[in-house]
């Protein structure tokens, strides 16, 4: 199971920090990437970044300068930090398990983050 | 960047209808394509991976085909539970979603 957590409200220009706690399997697995996907209200899905067990990270180009994804093997969790947020960063944020060649087969329930003063 | 274009963006259909949703990639992605179903307020659910492989537990009325740049998701006989939004996703280079197709009741 995957479970996102973090603040539901973030002020503009501040940082958004989320955690994805993974249970039922280790994130230290060569079988999977661990990704973050977001969805603005009423809009489509946007992949924003992923991390591999080696620590290698992959970011969508449009967010690369503001985004950091990391993993904590001891706590079996993946984290996301997005700097200098604006209202455009408001939306549901999902973490997902991404298999090699097999799509994203496990998802968290998602967390709504609102950027507002 | 690889862009994914889905069509149509909205589709009105009736129970029992056969549906086809198309996804086009801006460059060849071989068969590294997945399809997802999403219902309001819920996380997406994987239906198809590697273009044509049915995820475990997904009803066989769902099928996928295609390779290279053109892909289709077909629902052979639409059921009430199938009214939802559908997204394609390439994972040949990084990951990119199509803009989605909403299947509505006619």
CSV table of C-alpha atoms in Angstrom, one decimal:
chain,number,residue,atom,x,y,z
A,1,UNK,CA,0.0,0.0,0.0
A,2,UNK,CA,1.0,3.6,-0.6
A,3,UNK,CA,-0.1,6.5,1.6
A,4,UNK,CA,0.5,10.1,0.9
A,5,UNK,CA,0.8,12.6,3.8
A,6,UNK,CA,1.6,16.3,4.2
A,7,UNK,CA,-0.1,19.7,4.7
A,8,UNK,CA,-3.2,20.4,2.8
A,9,UNK,CA,-2.6,24.1,2.6
A,10,UNK,CA,0.6,25.8,1.5
A,11,UNK,CA,1.2,29.6,1.2
A,12,UNK,CA,2.3,31.0,-2.2
A,13,UNK,CA,6.1,31.2,-2.6
A,14,UNK,CA,6.7,28.6,0.1
A,15,UNK,CA,7.6,24.9,-0.2
A,16,UNK,CA,5.3,22.0,-0.6
A,17,UNK,CA,6.6,18.8,1.1
A,18,UNK,CA,4.8,15.5,0.8
A,19,UNK,CA,5.7,11.9,2.0
A,20,UNK,CA,4.6,8.6,0.5
A,21,UNK,CA,4.8,5.8,3.0
A,22,UNK,CA,5.1,2.4,1.4
A,23,UNK,CA,3.9,-0.8,3.1
A,24,UNK,CA,3.9,-4.4,2.0
A,25,UNK,CA,7.1,-4.2,0.1
A,26,UNK,CA,10.5,-2.5,0.1
A,27,UNK,CA,11.3,0.6,-1.9
A,28,UNK,CA,14.8,-0.8,-2.2
A,29,UNK,CA,13.8,-3.0,-5.1
A,30,UNK,CA,15.3,-3.0,-8.6
A,31,UNK,CA,11.8,-3.9,-10.0
A,32,UNK,CA,10.2,-0.6,-9.5
A,33,UNK,CA,10.4,3.2,-9.8
A,34,UNK,CA,8.5,5.3,-7.3
A,35,UNK,CA,6.7,8.2,-8.9
A,36,UNK,CA,4.7,11.3,-8.2
A,37,UNK,CA,1.8,12.4,-10.3
A,38,UNK,CA,-0.5,15.4,-9.8
A,39,UNK,CA,-3.9,16.5,-11.1
A,40,UNK,CA,-5.2,20.0,-11.0
A,41,UNK,CA,-8.9,20.3,-10.2
A,42,UNK,CA,-10.9,19.1,-13.2
A,43,UNK,CA,-7.8,18.5,-15.3
A,44,UNK,CA,-5.8,15.6,-16.5
A,45,UNK,CA,-2.9,13.6,-15.0
A,46,UNK,CA,0.6,15.0,-15.0
A,47,UNK,CA,3.7,13.0,-14.2
A,48,UNK,CA,6.1,15.2,-12.2
A,49,UNK,CA,8.9,12.9,-11.2
A,50,UNK,CA,10.2,9.5,-10.2
A,51,UNK,CA,13.0,7.9,-8.2
A,52,UNK,CA,14.8,4.5,-8.6
A,53,UNK,CA,16.2,2.5,-5.7
A,54,UNK,CA,19.7,3.6,-6.8
A,55,UNK,CA,18.7,7.1,-5.9
A,56,UNK,CA,18.6,8.2,-9.5
A,57,UNK,CA,15.9,10.8,-10.0
A,58,UNK,CA,13.8,11.8,-13.1
A,59,UNK,CA,11.9,15.1,-13.3
A,60,UNK,CA,9.5,16.5,-15.7
A,61,UNK,CA,11.4,19.4,-17.5
A,62,UNK,CA,8.9,22.1,-16.5
A,63,UNK,CA,9.4,21.5,-12.8
A,64,UNK,CA,13.0,20.4,-12.7
A,65,UNK,CA,14.3,23.7,-11.2
A,66,UNK,CA,11.8,23.6,-8.3
A,67,UNK,CA,11.5,19.9,-7.5
A,68,UNK,CA,13.4,17.4,-5.3
A,69,UNK,CA,12.4,13.8,-4.9
A,70,UNK,CA,14.2,11.6,-2.4
A,71,UNK,CA,13.9,8.3,-0.6
A,72,UNK,CA,14.5,7.0,2.9
A,73,UNK,CA,15.2,3.3,2.9
A,74,UNK,CA,15.1,3.0,6.6
A,75,UNK,CA,11.6,4.4,6.8
A,76,UNK,CA,10.5,2.9,3.5
A,77,UNK,CA,9.2,6.1,2.2
A,78,UNK,CA,9.6,8.5,-0.7
A,79,UNK,CA,9.4,12.3,-0.4
A,80,UNK,CA,8.6,15.2,-2.6
A,81,UNK,CA,9.6,18.9,-2.2
A,82,UNK,CA,8.4,21.5,-4.6
A,83,UNK,CA,9.7,25.0,-4.0
A,84,UNK,CA,8.3,28.5,-4.7
A,85,UNK,CA,4.7,27.2,-5.2
A,86,UNK,CA,2.0,29.2,-6.9
A,87,UNK,CA,-1.8,28.6,-7.3
A,88,UNK,CA,-0.9,26.6,-10.4
A,89,UNK,CA,0.5,23.9,-8.1
A,90,UNK,CA,-2.8,23.3,-6.4
A,91,UNK,CA,-4.2,19.8,-7.0
A,92,UNK,CA,-4.2,16.2,-6.0
A,93,UNK,CA,-0.8,14.6,-5.6
A,94,UNK,CA,-0.5,10.9,-6.0
A,95,UNK,CA,2.4,8.6,-5.4
A,96,UNK,CA,2.6,5.4,-7.5
A,97,UNK,CA,4.7,2.3,-8.0
A,98,UNK,CA,6.0,2.1,-11.5
A,99,UNK,CA,7.2,-1.2,-12.8
A,100,UNK,CA,9.7,-1.8,-15.5
A,101,UNK,CA,7.5,-2.2,-18.6
A,102,UNK,CA,4.4,-2.8,-16.6
A,103,UNK,CA,2.9,0.6,-15.9
A,104,UNK,CA,1.9,2.1,-12.6
A,105,UNK,CA,0.1,-0.7,-10.8
A,106,UNK,CA,-0.2,0.6,-7.3
A,107,UNK,CA,-1.3,4.1,-6.3
A,108,UNK,CA,-1.9,6.0,-3.1
A,109,UNK,CA,-5.3,7.5,-2.5
A,110,UNK,CA,-3.9,11.0,-3.2
A,111,UNK,CA,-3.7,14.1,-1.2
A,112,UNK,CA,-5.2,17.5,-2.0
A,113,UNK,CA,-2.8,20.4,-1.7
A,114,UNK,CA,-4.1,23.9,-2.0
A,115,UNK,CA,-1.8,26.8,-2.5
A,116,UNK,CA,-3.4,29.9,-1.1
A,117,UNK,CA,-2.7,32.8,1.3
B,1,UNK,CA,9.7,15.4,-24.8
B,2,UNK,CA,7.2,12.8,-26.0
B,3,UNK,CA,3.7,14.2,-26.4
B,4,UNK,CA,0.7,12.0,-26.1
B,5,UNK,CA,-2.6,13.0,-27.9
B,6,UNK,CA,-5.8,11.2,-27.0
B,7,UNK,CA,-9.1,11.4,-29.0
B,8,UNK,CA,-11.8,12.0,-28.4
B,9,UNK,CA,-11.7,14.2,-25.3
B,10,UNK,CA,-15.3,13.3,-24.5
B,11,UNK,CA,-17.4,10.4,-25.6
B,12,UNK,CA,-21.2,9.9,-25.0
B,13,UNK,CA,-22.2,6.3,-25.1
B,14,UNK,CA,-24.8,3.8,-23.9
B,15,UNK,CA,-24.6,0.5,-22.0
B,16,UNK,CA,-23.7,-2.2,-24.4
B,17,UNK,CA,-21.9,0.0,-26.9
B,18,UNK,CA,-18.5,-0.8,-28.3
B,19,UNK,CA,-16.0,2.0,-27.6
B,20,UNK,CA,-12.6,2.9,-29.0
B,21,UNK,CA,-10.3,5.5,-27.7
B,22,UNK,CA,-7.2,6.5,-29.6
B,23,UNK,CA,-3.8,7.6,-28.4
B,24,UNK,CA,-1.0,9.0,-30.6
B,25,UNK,CA,2.6,9.5,-29.6
B,26,UNK,CA,4.7,12.3,-31.1
B,27,UNK,CA,7.5,9.7,-31.8
B,28,UNK,CA,7.7,6.0,-31.7
B,29,UNK,CA,7.4,4.5,-28.3
B,30,UNK,CA,7.4,0.8,-29.4
B,31,UNK,CA,4.8,-0.8,-27.1
B,32,UNK,CA,5.6,1.0,-23.9
B,33,UNK,CA,2.1,2.3,-23.3
B,34,UNK,CA,-0.3,1.9,-20.5
B,35,UNK,CA,-4.0,2.7,-20.1
B,36,UNK,CA,-5.7,3.8,-16.9
B,37,UNK,CA,-9.3,4.3,-15.7
B,38,UNK,CA,-10.1,7.0,-13.2
B,39,UNK,CA,-13.3,7.7,-11.5
B,40,UNK,CA,-14.1,11.0,-9.7
B,41,UNK,CA,-12.3,11.4,-6.4
B,42,UNK,CA,-10.3,8.2,-6.9
B,43,UNK,CA,-6.8,7.3,-7.9
B,44,UNK,CA,-6.2,6.0,-11.4
B,45,UNK,CA,-6.4,2.2,-12.0
B,46,UNK,CA,-4.1,0.4,-14.4
B,47,UNK,CA,-6.0,-1.5,-17.1
B,48,UNK,CA,-3.5,-2.3,-19.8
B,49,UNK,CA,0.3,-2.3,-19.9
B,50,UNK,CA,2.8,-2.8,-22.8
B,51,UNK,CA,0.0,-1.7,-25.1
B,52,UNK,CA,-2.0,-5.0,-25.1
B,53,UNK,CA,-1.5,-6.8,-21.8
B,54,UNK,CA,-4.5,-6.9,-19.5
B,55,UNK,CA,-3.7,-6.2,-15.9
B,56,UNK,CA,-4.7,-8.9,-13.4
B,57,UNK,CA,-8.3,-8.6,-12.4
B,58,UNK,CA,-9.4,-6.3,-15.2
B,59,UNK,CA,-12.4,-7.6,-17.1
B,60,UNK,CA,-11.7,-9.0,-20.6
B,61,UNK,CA,-14.1,-6.5,-22.3
B,62,UNK,CA,-11.1,-4.2,-22.1
B,63,UNK,CA,-8.4,-4.6,-24.7
B,64,UNK,CA,-5.5,-2.6,-26.1
B,65,UNK,CA,-3.7,-2.7,-29.3
B,66,UNK,CA,-1.1,-0.8,-31.3
B,67,UNK,CA,2.6,-0.1,-31.5
B,68,UNK,CA,4.9,2.7,-32.6
B,69,UNK,CA,2.9,5.8,-32.5
B,70,UNK,CA,-0.8,4.7,-32.7
B,71,UNK,CA,-2.6,2.9,-30.0
B,72,UNK,CA,-6.2,2.1,-29.1
B,73,UNK,CA,-8.2,1.1,-26.1
B,74,UNK,CA,-11.4,-0.8,-26.8
B,75,UNK,CA,-14.3,-1.6,-24.5
B,76,UNK,CA,-16.2,-4.4,-26.3
B,77,UNK,CA,-19.5,-3.9,-24.4
B,78,UNK,CA,-19.8,-0.8,-22.2
B,79,UNK,CA,-21.0,-1.5,-18.6
B,80,UNK,CA,-22.4,0.9,-16.1
B,81,UNK,CA,-19.2,0.7,-14.1
B,82,UNK,CA,-17.2,1.9,-17.1
B,83,UNK,CA,-18.4,5.5,-17.2
B,84,UNK,CA,-15.2,7.2,-16.1
B,85,UNK,CA,-12.1,9.0,-17.6
B,86,UNK,CA,-9.4,7.1,-19.4
B,87,UNK,CA,-5.8,8.0,-19.8
B,88,UNK,CA,-3.0,6.7,-21.9
B,89,UNK,CA,0.6,6.9,-20.7
B,90,UNK,CA,3.9,6.3,-22.4
B,91,UNK,CA,6.9,5.1,-20.5
B,92,UNK,CA,9.4,4.7,-23.3
B,93,UNK,CA,11.2,7.9,-22.3
B,94,UNK,CA,10.3,9.2,-18.8
B,95,UNK,CA,6.5,9.2,-18.4
B,96,UNK,CA,3.8,11.2,-20.2
B,97,UNK,CA,0.1,11.0,-20.0
B,98,UNK,CA,-2.4,11.8,-22.6
B,99,UNK,CA,-5.0,14.5,-21.8
B,100,UNK,CA,-7.7,12.0,-21.1
B,101,UNK,CA,-11.1,10.8,-22.5
B,102,UNK,CA,-14.2,11.2,-20.5
B,103,UNK,CA,-16.9,8.6,-21.2
B,104,UNK,CA,-20.3,9.9,-20.4
B,105,UNK,CA,-23.8,8.5,-20.5
B,106,UNK,CA,-25.7,9.2,-23.7
